[in-house]
Amino acid sequence: MNKKNGITWRIIPVFLVLVMILTACGAPSTATPVIPETGPTEAPATEAPATEAATEAPATEAPTEPASSEPIKIGTLTDLTGFTPWSVNVRDGMALAAQEINDAGGVNGRMIELVVQDSENNAEVGVDRFERLVEEGVVAVGGIISSGVGAPVAAVAEQEQMPLFLVKSGTEAALTRDSRYTFRTCLPSAPMVAAPVLQYAQEQGFTKVGAVVADYPWGQSFRAAMESAFEGSGIEYTIEVAPVPPDTDFTPFVRAMADFGAEMIVGTGHPPGNSAITTLSADLAGNVPVTGAWIPPDLAVGGLQDLAIGRYSDFACADYLSDSYAELAQRYLAFSDNQFMSDDAVAGYAIVQIVAEAVGEVGDDREAIAEYVRTHEFNPPGYAHPLSWTEWGELASSAPIFFRISEGPAPEGLNEAGDWWLELLTQSETLTPYEPGQ
């Protein structure tokens, strides 16, 4: 992709083990580390206590080694083949953060270097590319979108003791109670995602809600979560399981929603089918709202056009209506070739900022980096909620926004994909973290 601005990063082709050797990027030792817009705080009292970063210095300090000028390598592992529009946003969000850190002098004079691998929405490929990043000497890896990739890669990350940051890989199988190196950054675990749907349905006084879920891990996980959330709520619900496109005819599934009398159709459990479900529901079910699957808004509207206005709604970990998002998005659109800054890009930006800060505080030791992340709370720009984690890496403060596509107009400089904009419907209460084994 043609960039509007340069960035020190490197893409390793699939067919090469190593294509080049990069020289270290030095900088004056007086440079200071970049501090995020809002600095971290100690983790909430419910989290594991923070480990002291260093012991008290002795009366006579021993000679120290010169500060390293080697670049800080951070791996970008995402589905550039498959979930391409989502993953390009992640990649470019990470790239923007790296460039801004480097332009400000780096981390104690050390430059950020991104090493990019395409996981191809394939579990085996994802594991292979992750292992290549480990061999490359990265201090952390971030960017995974697919649930099918996230779970197997997370298992290897725990074995390798490599900090791993998931973006939209919501399968609960990605984390175990013993996980210490894997962290969610945007989409919470699938069992947590149905709660905001129920909250909105209750706020609107709906009595019947229908859902179409995909016949693969994410869809099945969401189905179980919705059944658990809605059971005993007083709201009637029905769930249809549909195959994955391109050979899927969604007509019978959407018609079942209409026959049921659904006042809201939930497509959160079927990301590939969101466009078809929204389109068909306009004819078969009337003007009922349709909830999406944490999809980038420009991607959702692009497939629906006017059908999205006033009907398509979705969730996001980014607060698209905040000042901090607006400031970040303007820089992002000037930096990249993208037309909108999705929450995937916001999460990618945060991942690099968090890793850079951790390295600035504790160095390159991967165990120390993971411990620093796990025991601190961060407030990255553009987020709808703080980032903090349970002991096993689940989001501890997730509170996504729920928005609807509106006619707009969009604020100047924030949407190059059209005149439409976003209307806030509600913000979820802080979600109870899912504990593996529940």
Short mmCIF file of C-alpha atoms in Angstrom, two decimals:
data_model
loop_
_atom_site.label_atom_id
_atom_site.label_comp_id
_atom_site.label_asym_id
_atom_site.label_seq_id
_atom_site.Cartn_x
_atom_site.Cartn_y
_atom_site.Cartn_z
CA MET A 1 0.00 0.00 0.00
CA ASN A 2 1.27 3.45 -0.85
CA LYS A 3 1.86 5.46 2.26
CA LYS A 4 1.49 9.19 2.58
CA ASN A 5 4.29 9.14 5.14
CA GLY A 6 7.23 6.84 5.70
CA ILE A 7 7.65 4.43 8.61
CA THR A 8 10.50 2.23 9.77
CA TRP A 9 8.95 -1.20 9.33
CA ARG A 10 9.62 -4.37 7.40
CA ILE A 11 7.40 -6.93 5.71
CA ILE A 12 8.88 -10.46 5.57
CA PRO A 13 7.61 -12.29 2.44
CA VAL A 14 6.18 -15.76 2.90
CA PHE A 15 8.76 -17.44 0.73
CA LEU A 16 11.87 -16.06 2.42
CA VAL A 17 13.34 -16.80 5.81
CA LEU A 18 15.29 -13.56 5.77
CA VAL A 19 15.50 -11.03 2.93
CA MET A 20 17.65 -8.34 4.45
CA ILE A 21 19.60 -7.28 7.50
CA LEU A 22 18.64 -3.91 8.89
CA THR A 23 21.22 -1.79 10.61
CA ALA A 24 20.41 -0.52 14.08
CA CYS A 25 18.86 2.93 14.24
CA GLY A 26 20.71 5.02 16.78
CA ALA A 27 19.63 8.27 18.40
CA PRO A 28 21.09 10.63 20.99
CA SER A 29 21.05 9.14 24.47
CA THR A 30 19.37 12.26 25.79
CA ALA A 31 16.11 11.46 23.98
CA THR A 32 13.22 10.70 26.29
CA PRO A 33 10.60 7.98 25.93
CA VAL A 34 7.25 8.92 24.44
CA ILE A 35 4.53 9.26 27.06
CA PRO A 36 0.95 8.37 26.02
CA GLU A 37 -1.69 11.10 26.09
CA THR A 38 -2.87 9.82 29.46
CA GLY A 39 -0.28 7.93 31.48
CA PRO A 40 -0.90 4.55 33.07
CA THR A 41 -2.04 4.02 36.62
CA GLU A 42 -1.65 1.03 38.83
CA ALA A 43 -4.11 -1.74 38.09
CA PRO A 44 -7.41 -1.77 40.03
CA ALA A 45 -7.42 -3.41 43.43
CA THR A 46 -9.06 -6.51 41.98
CA GLU A 47 -6.02 -7.17 39.82
CA ALA A 48 -2.80 -8.83 40.85
CA PRO A 49 -0.54 -6.39 42.71
CA ALA A 50 2.07 -4.66 40.62
CA THR A 51 5.62 -5.90 40.86
CA GLU A 52 8.20 -3.35 41.88
CA ALA A 53 10.04 -2.19 38.77
CA ALA A 54 13.38 -2.02 40.56
CA THR A 55 14.86 -2.47 44.00
CA GLU A 56 16.28 0.44 45.96
CA ALA A 57 19.62 1.55 44.55
CA PRO A 58 22.68 0.76 46.70
CA ALA A 59 24.70 3.57 48.23
CA THR A 60 27.43 3.09 45.62
CA GLU A 61 26.01 2.35 42.20
CA ALA A 62 27.78 -0.23 40.08
CA PRO A 63 28.84 0.75 36.56
CA THR A 64 26.03 0.26 34.08
CA GLU A 65 26.21 -0.87 30.48
CA PRO A 66 25.62 1.76 27.81
CA ALA A 67 22.00 2.12 26.74
CA SER A 68 21.11 -0.01 23.73
CA SER A 69 20.64 1.68 20.37
CA GLU A 70 19.15 -1.43 18.78
CA PRO A 71 15.62 -0.97 17.40
CA ILE A 72 12.67 -2.27 19.38
CA LYS A 73 11.06 -4.87 17.16
CA ILE A 74 7.29 -5.33 17.45
CA GLY A 75 5.51 -7.97 15.40
CA THR A 76 2.35 -7.24 13.42
CA LEU A 77 0.49 -10.50 12.84
CA THR A 78 -2.87 -10.05 11.15
CA ASP A 79 -5.05 -11.40 8.34
CA LEU A 80 -3.95 -9.27 5.41
CA THR A 81 -5.47 -12.06 3.32
CA GLY A 82 -9.06 -12.80 4.35
CA PHE A 83 -10.15 -10.07 6.75
CA THR A 84 -8.14 -7.62 4.66
CA PRO A 85 -9.99 -4.32 5.34
CA TRP A 86 -9.99 -4.96 9.09
CA SER A 87 -6.34 -5.96 9.17
CA VAL A 88 -5.08 -3.11 7.03
CA ASN A 89 -6.59 -0.80 9.63
CA VAL A 90 -4.76 -2.64 12.42
CA ARG A 91 -1.48 -2.57 10.52
CA ASP A 92 -1.75 1.13 9.73
CA GLY A 93 -2.76 2.06 13.27
CA MET A 94 0.35 0.31 14.53
CA ALA A 95 2.43 2.03 11.85
CA LEU A 96 1.15 5.48 12.83
CA ALA A 97 2.05 4.90 16.47
CA ALA A 98 5.52 3.68 15.50
CA GLN A 99 6.17 6.69 13.30
CA GLU A 100 5.00 9.17 15.92
CA ILE A 101 7.19 7.55 18.56
CA ASN A 102 10.20 7.54 16.23
CA ASP A 103 9.61 11.14 15.15
CA ALA A 104 9.64 12.13 18.82
CA GLY A 105 13.03 10.50 19.38
CA GLY A 106 12.04 6.90 20.04
CA VAL A 107 12.08 5.11 23.37
CA ASN A 108 15.21 6.22 25.20
CA GLY A 109 16.70 6.88 21.77
CA ARG A 110 15.69 3.50 20.34
CA MET A 111 13.54 3.36 17.23
CA ILE A 112 10.43 1.20 16.82
CA GLU A 113 10.65 -1.32 13.98
CA LEU A 114 7.50 -3.15 12.90
CA VAL A 115 7.93 -6.63 11.44
CA VAL A 116 4.78 -7.58 9.53
CA GLN A 117 3.44 -11.07 8.82
CA ASP A 118 0.20 -12.13 7.11
CA SER A 119 -1.64 -14.86 9.03
CA GLU A 120 -3.95 -15.36 6.01
CA ASN A 121 -6.97 -16.20 8.20
CA ASN A 122 -5.44 -19.66 8.56
CA ALA A 123 -4.53 -21.30 11.88
CA GLU A 124 -1.48 -23.23 10.65
CA VAL A 125 -0.16 -20.25 8.73
CA GLY A 126 -0.76 -18.00 11.72
CA VAL A 127 1.27 -20.24 14.02
CA ASP A 128 4.08 -20.50 11.46
CA ARG A 129 4.25 -16.73 10.97
CA PHE A 130 4.13 -16.16 14.73
CA GLU A 131 7.11 -18.49 15.18
CA ARG A 132 8.99 -16.54 12.50
CA LEU A 133 8.38 -13.36 14.45
CA VAL A 134 9.73 -15.01 17.60
CA GLU A 135 12.86 -16.00 15.66
CA GLU A 136 13.13 -12.44 14.39
CA GLY A 137 13.54 -11.19 17.97
CA VAL A 138 10.38 -9.15 18.46
CA VAL A 139 9.46 -8.16 22.02
CA ALA A 140 5.69 -8.48 21.45
CA VAL A 141 3.18 -9.36 18.74
CA GLY A 142 -0.19 -7.72 18.03
CA GLY A 143 -2.98 -7.47 15.51
CA ILE A 144 -4.87 -10.78 15.30
CA ILE A 145 -8.43 -10.48 13.98
CA SER A 146 -9.63 -14.04 13.35
CA SER A 147 -10.83 -16.33 16.14
CA GLY A 148 -9.55 -19.29 14.16
CA VAL A 149 -6.04 -17.82 14.25
CA GLY A 150 -6.14 -16.30 17.72
CA ALA A 151 -6.67 -19.46 19.76
CA PRO A 152 -3.80 -21.57 18.33
CA VAL A 153 -1.40 -18.63 18.23
CA ALA A 154 -2.22 -17.72 21.83
CA ALA A 155 -1.33 -21.24 22.94
CA VAL A 156 2.08 -20.93 21.28
CA ALA A 157 2.56 -17.41 22.71
CA GLU A 158 2.13 -18.81 26.21
CA GLN A 159 4.72 -21.51 25.50
CA GLU A 160 7.17 -18.98 24.05
CA GLN A 161 6.41 -16.41 26.79
CA MET A 162 5.76 -13.80 24.11
CA PRO A 163 3.33 -10.93 24.83
CA LEU A 164 0.46 -11.24 22.34
CA PHE A 165 -2.27 -8.65 21.77
CA LEU A 166 -5.55 -9.74 20.17
CA VAL A 167 -7.80 -7.21 18.44
CA LYS A 168 -10.99 -8.96 17.24
CA SER A 169 -10.27 -12.60 18.03
CA GLY A 170 -13.18 -13.09 20.42
CA THR A 171 -13.23 -16.84 20.91
CA GLU A 172 -13.08 -17.76 24.59
CA ALA A 173 -10.65 -20.55 23.66
CA ALA A 174 -7.88 -17.95 23.20
CA LEU A 175 -7.45 -17.58 26.96
CA THR A 176 -7.13 -20.07 29.79
CA ARG A 177 -7.03 -19.41 33.50
CA ASP A 178 -3.25 -19.84 33.29
CA SER A 179 -2.69 -17.37 30.43
CA ARG A 180 -0.14 -14.71 31.33
CA TYR A 181 1.11 -13.40 27.98
CA THR A 182 -2.07 -12.98 25.90
CA PHE A 183 -4.16 -9.79 26.12
CA ARG A 184 -7.38 -8.73 24.44
CA THR A 185 -7.44 -5.09 23.34
CA CYS A 186 -10.81 -4.42 21.67
CA LEU A 187 -13.34 -7.22 21.25
CA PRO A 188 -13.96 -8.96 24.58
CA SER A 189 -14.45 -12.69 24.91
CA ALA A 190 -17.55 -13.97 23.10
CA PRO A 191 -19.42 -14.81 26.33
CA MET A 192 -19.27 -11.09 27.22
CA VAL A 193 -20.53 -9.72 23.89
CA ALA A 194 -24.22 -10.58 24.24
CA ALA A 195 -24.70 -8.48 27.39
CA PRO A 196 -24.68 -5.11 25.53
CA VAL A 197 -27.26 -6.52 23.08
CA LEU A 198 -29.56 -7.41 25.97
CA GLN A 199 -28.95 -4.03 27.63
CA TYR A 200 -30.07 -2.13 24.52
CA ALA A 201 -33.09 -4.39 23.97
CA GLN A 202 -34.19 -3.74 27.54
CA GLU A 203 -33.62 0.02 27.22
CA GLN A 204 -35.84 0.05 24.12
CA GLY A 205 -38.53 -2.12 25.65
CA PHE A 206 -38.27 -4.83 23.00
CA THR A 207 -40.16 -8.05 23.71
CA LYS A 208 -38.87 -10.20 20.83
CA VAL A 209 -35.30 -10.38 19.48
CA GLY A 210 -34.00 -12.63 16.71
CA ALA A 211 -30.43 -13.56 15.80
CA VAL A 212 -28.61 -15.18 12.89
CA VAL A 213 -25.26 -16.76 13.79
CA ALA A 214 -22.56 -18.37 11.66
CA ASP A 215 -21.73 -22.03 11.79
CA TYR A 216 -18.13 -21.55 12.94
CA PRO A 217 -16.43 -20.88 16.31
CA TRP A 218 -17.32 -17.20 16.71
CA GLY A 219 -20.95 -17.77 15.74
CA GLN A 220 -21.35 -20.74 18.05
CA SER A 221 -19.71 -18.85 20.90
CA PHE A 222 -22.04 -15.90 20.41
CA ARG A 223 -25.04 -18.22 20.28
CA ALA A 224 -24.14 -19.69 23.67
CA ALA A 225 -23.54 -16.19 25.06
CA MET A 226 -26.89 -14.91 23.83
CA GLU A 227 -28.75 -17.90 25.24
CA SER A 228 -27.09 -17.34 28.60
CA ALA A 229 -27.72 -13.57 28.61
CA PHE A 230 -31.35 -13.64 27.45
CA GLU A 231 -32.49 -16.63 29.51
CA GLY A 232 -34.76 -15.32 32.26
CA SER A 233 -34.69 -11.74 30.91
CA GLY A 234 -38.36 -11.73 29.96
CA ILE A 235 -37.49 -11.11 26.30
CA GLU A 236 -38.40 -13.84 23.84
CA TYR A 237 -35.64 -14.75 21.41
CA THR A 238 -34.92 -17.06 18.51
CA ILE A 239 -31.56 -17.99 16.98
CA GLU A 240 -30.95 -19.30 13.45
CA VAL A 241 -27.63 -20.93 12.49
CA ALA A 242 -26.60 -20.10 8.90
CA PRO A 243 -23.68 -21.35 6.79
CA VAL A 244 -20.87 -19.03 5.79
CA PRO A 245 -20.94 -17.29 2.35
CA PRO A 246 -20.37 -17.29 -0.58
CA ASP A 247 -22.96 -20.03 -1.09
CA THR A 248 -25.40 -18.93 1.61
CA ASP A 249 -28.93 -17.77 0.81
CA PHE A 250 -29.98 -15.80 3.88
CA THR A 251 -33.59 -15.45 2.77
CA PRO A 252 -35.03 -18.32 4.85
CA PHE A 253 -33.12 -17.21 7.93
CA VAL A 254 -34.27 -13.60 7.72
CA ARG A 255 -37.81 -14.72 6.89
CA ALA A 256 -37.77 -16.75 10.10
CA MET A 257 -36.97 -13.53 11.97
CA ALA A 258 -39.95 -11.81 10.34
CA ASP A 259 -42.29 -14.71 11.08
CA PHE A 260 -41.16 -14.62 14.71
CA GLY A 261 -41.97 -10.91 14.90
CA ALA A 262 -38.47 -9.83 15.90
CA GLU A 263 -38.23 -6.16 16.86
CA MET A 264 -34.45 -6.31 16.47
CA ILE A 265 -32.33 -8.66 14.36
CA VAL A 266 -28.91 -9.47 15.80
CA GLY A 267 -26.23 -10.18 13.21
CA THR A 268 -23.36 -9.95 15.70
CA GLY A 269 -22.78 -13.70 15.49
CA HIS A 270 -22.48 -13.73 11.69
CA PRO A 271 -19.90 -11.17 10.47
CA PRO A 272 -19.82 -12.37 6.83
CA GLY A 273 -23.61 -12.20 6.60
CA ASN A 274 -24.22 -8.71 8.00
CA SER A 275 -24.71 -7.01 4.64
CA ALA A 276 -27.11 -9.66 3.31
CA ILE A 277 -29.07 -9.81 6.56
CA THR A 278 -29.53 -6.03 6.64
CA THR A 279 -30.53 -5.88 2.97
CA LEU A 280 -33.05 -8.73 3.15
CA SER A 281 -34.56 -7.58 6.43
CA ALA A 282 -35.62 -4.27 4.86
CA ASP A 283 -37.98 -6.20 2.58
CA LEU A 284 -38.90 -9.16 4.76
CA ALA A 285 -38.96 -7.77 8.30
CA GLY A 286 -39.66 -4.08 7.87
CA ASN A 287 -37.80 -1.17 9.41
CA VAL A 288 -36.29 -3.07 12.33
CA PRO A 289 -32.77 -2.32 13.58
CA VAL A 290 -30.01 -4.76 12.69
CA THR A 291 -26.93 -5.13 14.89
CA GLY A 292 -23.58 -5.82 13.28
CA ALA A 293 -20.50 -7.77 14.29
CA TRP A 294 -17.97 -5.13 15.36
CA ILE A 295 -17.35 -4.35 11.67
CA PRO A 296 -15.52 -1.20 10.51
CA PRO A 297 -18.34 1.30 9.80
CA ASP A 298 -17.05 2.27 6.36
CA LEU A 299 -16.95 -1.39 5.37
CA ALA A 300 -20.51 -1.94 6.59
CA VAL A 301 -21.90 1.14 4.86
CA GLY A 302 -19.98 0.40 1.68
CA GLY A 303 -21.94 -2.78 1.16
CA LEU A 304 -25.31 -1.32 2.14
CA GLN A 305 -25.29 2.33 1.07
CA ASP A 306 -28.64 3.98 1.93
CA LEU A 307 -29.99 0.78 3.50
CA ALA A 308 -27.59 1.35 6.41
CA ILE A 309 -28.91 4.81 7.27
CA GLY A 310 -31.04 4.67 10.39
CA ARG A 311 -31.07 0.85 10.49
CA TYR A 312 -27.58 -0.60 10.79
CA SER A 313 -26.08 -0.43 14.27
CA ASP A 314 -22.91 -1.87 15.74
CA PHE A 315 -20.51 -1.97 18.66
CA ALA A 316 -16.99 -0.56 18.98
CA CYS A 317 -14.23 -0.28 21.55
CA ALA A 318 -13.46 3.17 20.12
CA ASP A 319 -15.48 6.23 21.09
CA TYR A 320 -16.02 7.61 17.62
CA LEU A 321 -17.71 10.72 19.02
CA SER A 322 -14.93 11.79 21.41
CA ASP A 323 -12.43 14.60 20.94
CA SER A 324 -9.48 12.26 21.47
CA TYR A 325 -10.74 10.01 18.67
CA ALA A 326 -11.20 13.00 16.36
CA GLU A 327 -7.64 14.20 16.91
CA LEU A 328 -6.20 10.73 16.36
CA ALA A 329 -8.38 9.99 13.33
CA GLN A 330 -7.33 13.17 11.56
CA ARG A 331 -3.68 12.19 11.92
CA TYR A 332 -4.46 8.63 10.82
CA LEU A 333 -6.28 9.66 7.65
CA ALA A 334 -3.47 12.06 6.76
CA PHE A 335 -0.93 9.27 7.35
CA SER A 336 -2.62 6.36 5.56
CA ASP A 337 -4.66 5.63 2.45
CA ASN A 338 -7.69 4.61 4.51
CA GLN A 339 -10.97 6.51 4.42
CA PHE A 340 -12.04 5.93 8.02
CA MET A 341 -10.28 5.08 11.28
CA SER A 342 -12.01 1.99 12.66
CA ASP A 343 -11.63 0.70 16.18
CA ASP A 344 -9.23 -1.89 14.74
CA ALA A 345 -6.87 0.96 13.89
CA VAL A 346 -7.40 2.58 17.29
CA ALA A 347 -6.47 -0.73 18.94
CA GLY A 348 -3.41 -1.14 16.70
CA TYR A 349 -2.23 2.33 17.69
CA ALA A 350 -2.70 1.52 21.37
CA ILE A 351 -0.80 -1.76 21.14
CA VAL A 352 2.39 -0.09 19.93
CA GLN A 353 2.09 2.74 22.46
CA ILE A 354 1.62 0.29 25.33
CA VAL A 355 4.50 -1.97 24.29
CA ALA A 356 6.79 1.02 23.77
CA GLU A 357 5.98 2.35 27.22
CA ALA A 358 6.55 -1.04 28.80
CA VAL A 359 9.94 -1.39 27.11
CA GLY A 360 10.85 2.10 28.28
CA GLU A 361 10.07 1.09 31.85
CA VAL A 362 11.31 -2.51 32.08
CA GLY A 363 13.46 -3.16 29.00
CA ASP A 364 13.22 -5.95 26.43
CA ASP A 365 12.55 -8.83 28.80
CA ARG A 366 9.29 -10.36 27.57
CA GLU A 367 8.19 -11.63 30.95
CA ALA A 368 8.71 -8.17 32.45
CA ILE A 369 6.81 -6.55 29.58
CA ALA A 370 3.83 -8.86 30.11
CA GLU A 371 3.90 -8.22 33.85
CA TYR A 372 4.02 -4.46 33.32
CA VAL A 373 1.05 -4.56 30.95
CA ARG A 374 -1.00 -6.83 33.18
CA THR A 375 -0.53 -4.72 36.29
CA HIS A 376 -1.20 -1.26 34.85
CA GLU A 377 -4.20 0.57 33.44
CA PHE A 378 -3.91 2.62 30.25
CA ASN A 379 -6.06 5.32 28.67
CA PRO A 380 -5.16 5.30 24.97
CA PRO A 381 -6.56 8.05 22.74
CA GLY A 382 -9.78 7.23 20.95
CA TYR A 383 -10.90 4.48 23.33
CA ALA A 384 -14.36 4.26 24.87
CA HIS A 385 -12.96 2.81 28.08
CA PRO A 386 -9.66 2.28 29.91
CA LEU A 387 -7.51 -0.71 29.04
CA SER A 388 -6.80 -2.98 31.97
CA TRP A 389 -6.70 -6.72 32.29
CA THR A 390 -7.46 -9.63 34.54
CA GLU A 391 -4.66 -11.89 35.62
CA TRP A 392 -5.34 -14.10 32.59
CA GLY A 393 -5.54 -11.27 30.01
CA GLU A 394 -9.29 -10.67 29.65
CA LEU A 395 -10.46 -7.06 29.36
CA ALA A 396 -11.29 -5.88 32.88
CA SER A 397 -12.92 -2.54 31.95
CA SER A 398 -14.65 -3.19 28.63
CA ALA A 399 -17.59 -0.83 28.01
CA PRO A 400 -18.19 -0.66 24.24
CA ILE A 401 -20.34 1.97 22.61
CA PHE A 402 -23.41 1.01 20.56
CA PHE A 403 -23.95 3.31 17.58
CA ARG A 404 -26.21 3.64 14.54
CA ILE A 405 -25.34 4.88 11.06
CA SER A 406 -26.94 8.29 10.53
CA GLU A 407 -27.27 10.61 7.54
CA GLY A 408 -24.60 12.92 8.87
CA PRO A 409 -22.95 15.08 7.82
CA ALA A 410 -19.71 13.76 9.21
CA PRO A 411 -17.39 16.15 11.06
CA GLU A 412 -14.78 17.61 8.76
CA GLY A 413 -11.70 15.45 8.33
CA LEU A 414 -13.11 12.30 9.97
CA ASN A 415 -14.83 10.42 7.16
CA GLU A 416 -13.52 10.25 3.62
CA ALA A 417 -15.86 7.35 2.80
CA GLY A 418 -19.03 9.46 2.55
CA ASP A 419 -21.26 12.02 4.24
CA TRP A 420 -22.83 9.57 6.70
CA TRP A 421 -21.88 9.64 10.34
CA LEU A 422 -22.58 7.85 13.62
CA GLU A 423 -25.24 8.35 16.27
CA LEU A 424 -24.62 7.11 19.80
CA LEU A 425 -27.43 4.82 20.98
CA THR A 426 -25.95 3.78 24.31
CA GLN A 427 -22.76 2.73 26.02
CA SER A 428 -22.55 -0.61 27.69
CA GLU A 429 -22.11 -0.86 31.40
CA THR A 430 -18.68 -2.21 32.30
CA LEU A 431 -18.78 -5.86 31.31
CA THR A 432 -18.00 -8.57 33.82
CA PRO A 433 -14.79 -10.27 32.65
CA TYR A 434 -15.25 -13.82 31.46
CA GLU A 435 -13.29 -16.32 33.50
CA PRO A 436 -12.21 -19.41 31.55
CA GLY A 437 -13.81 -22.55 32.89
CA GLN A 438 -17.04 -20.85 33.97
#
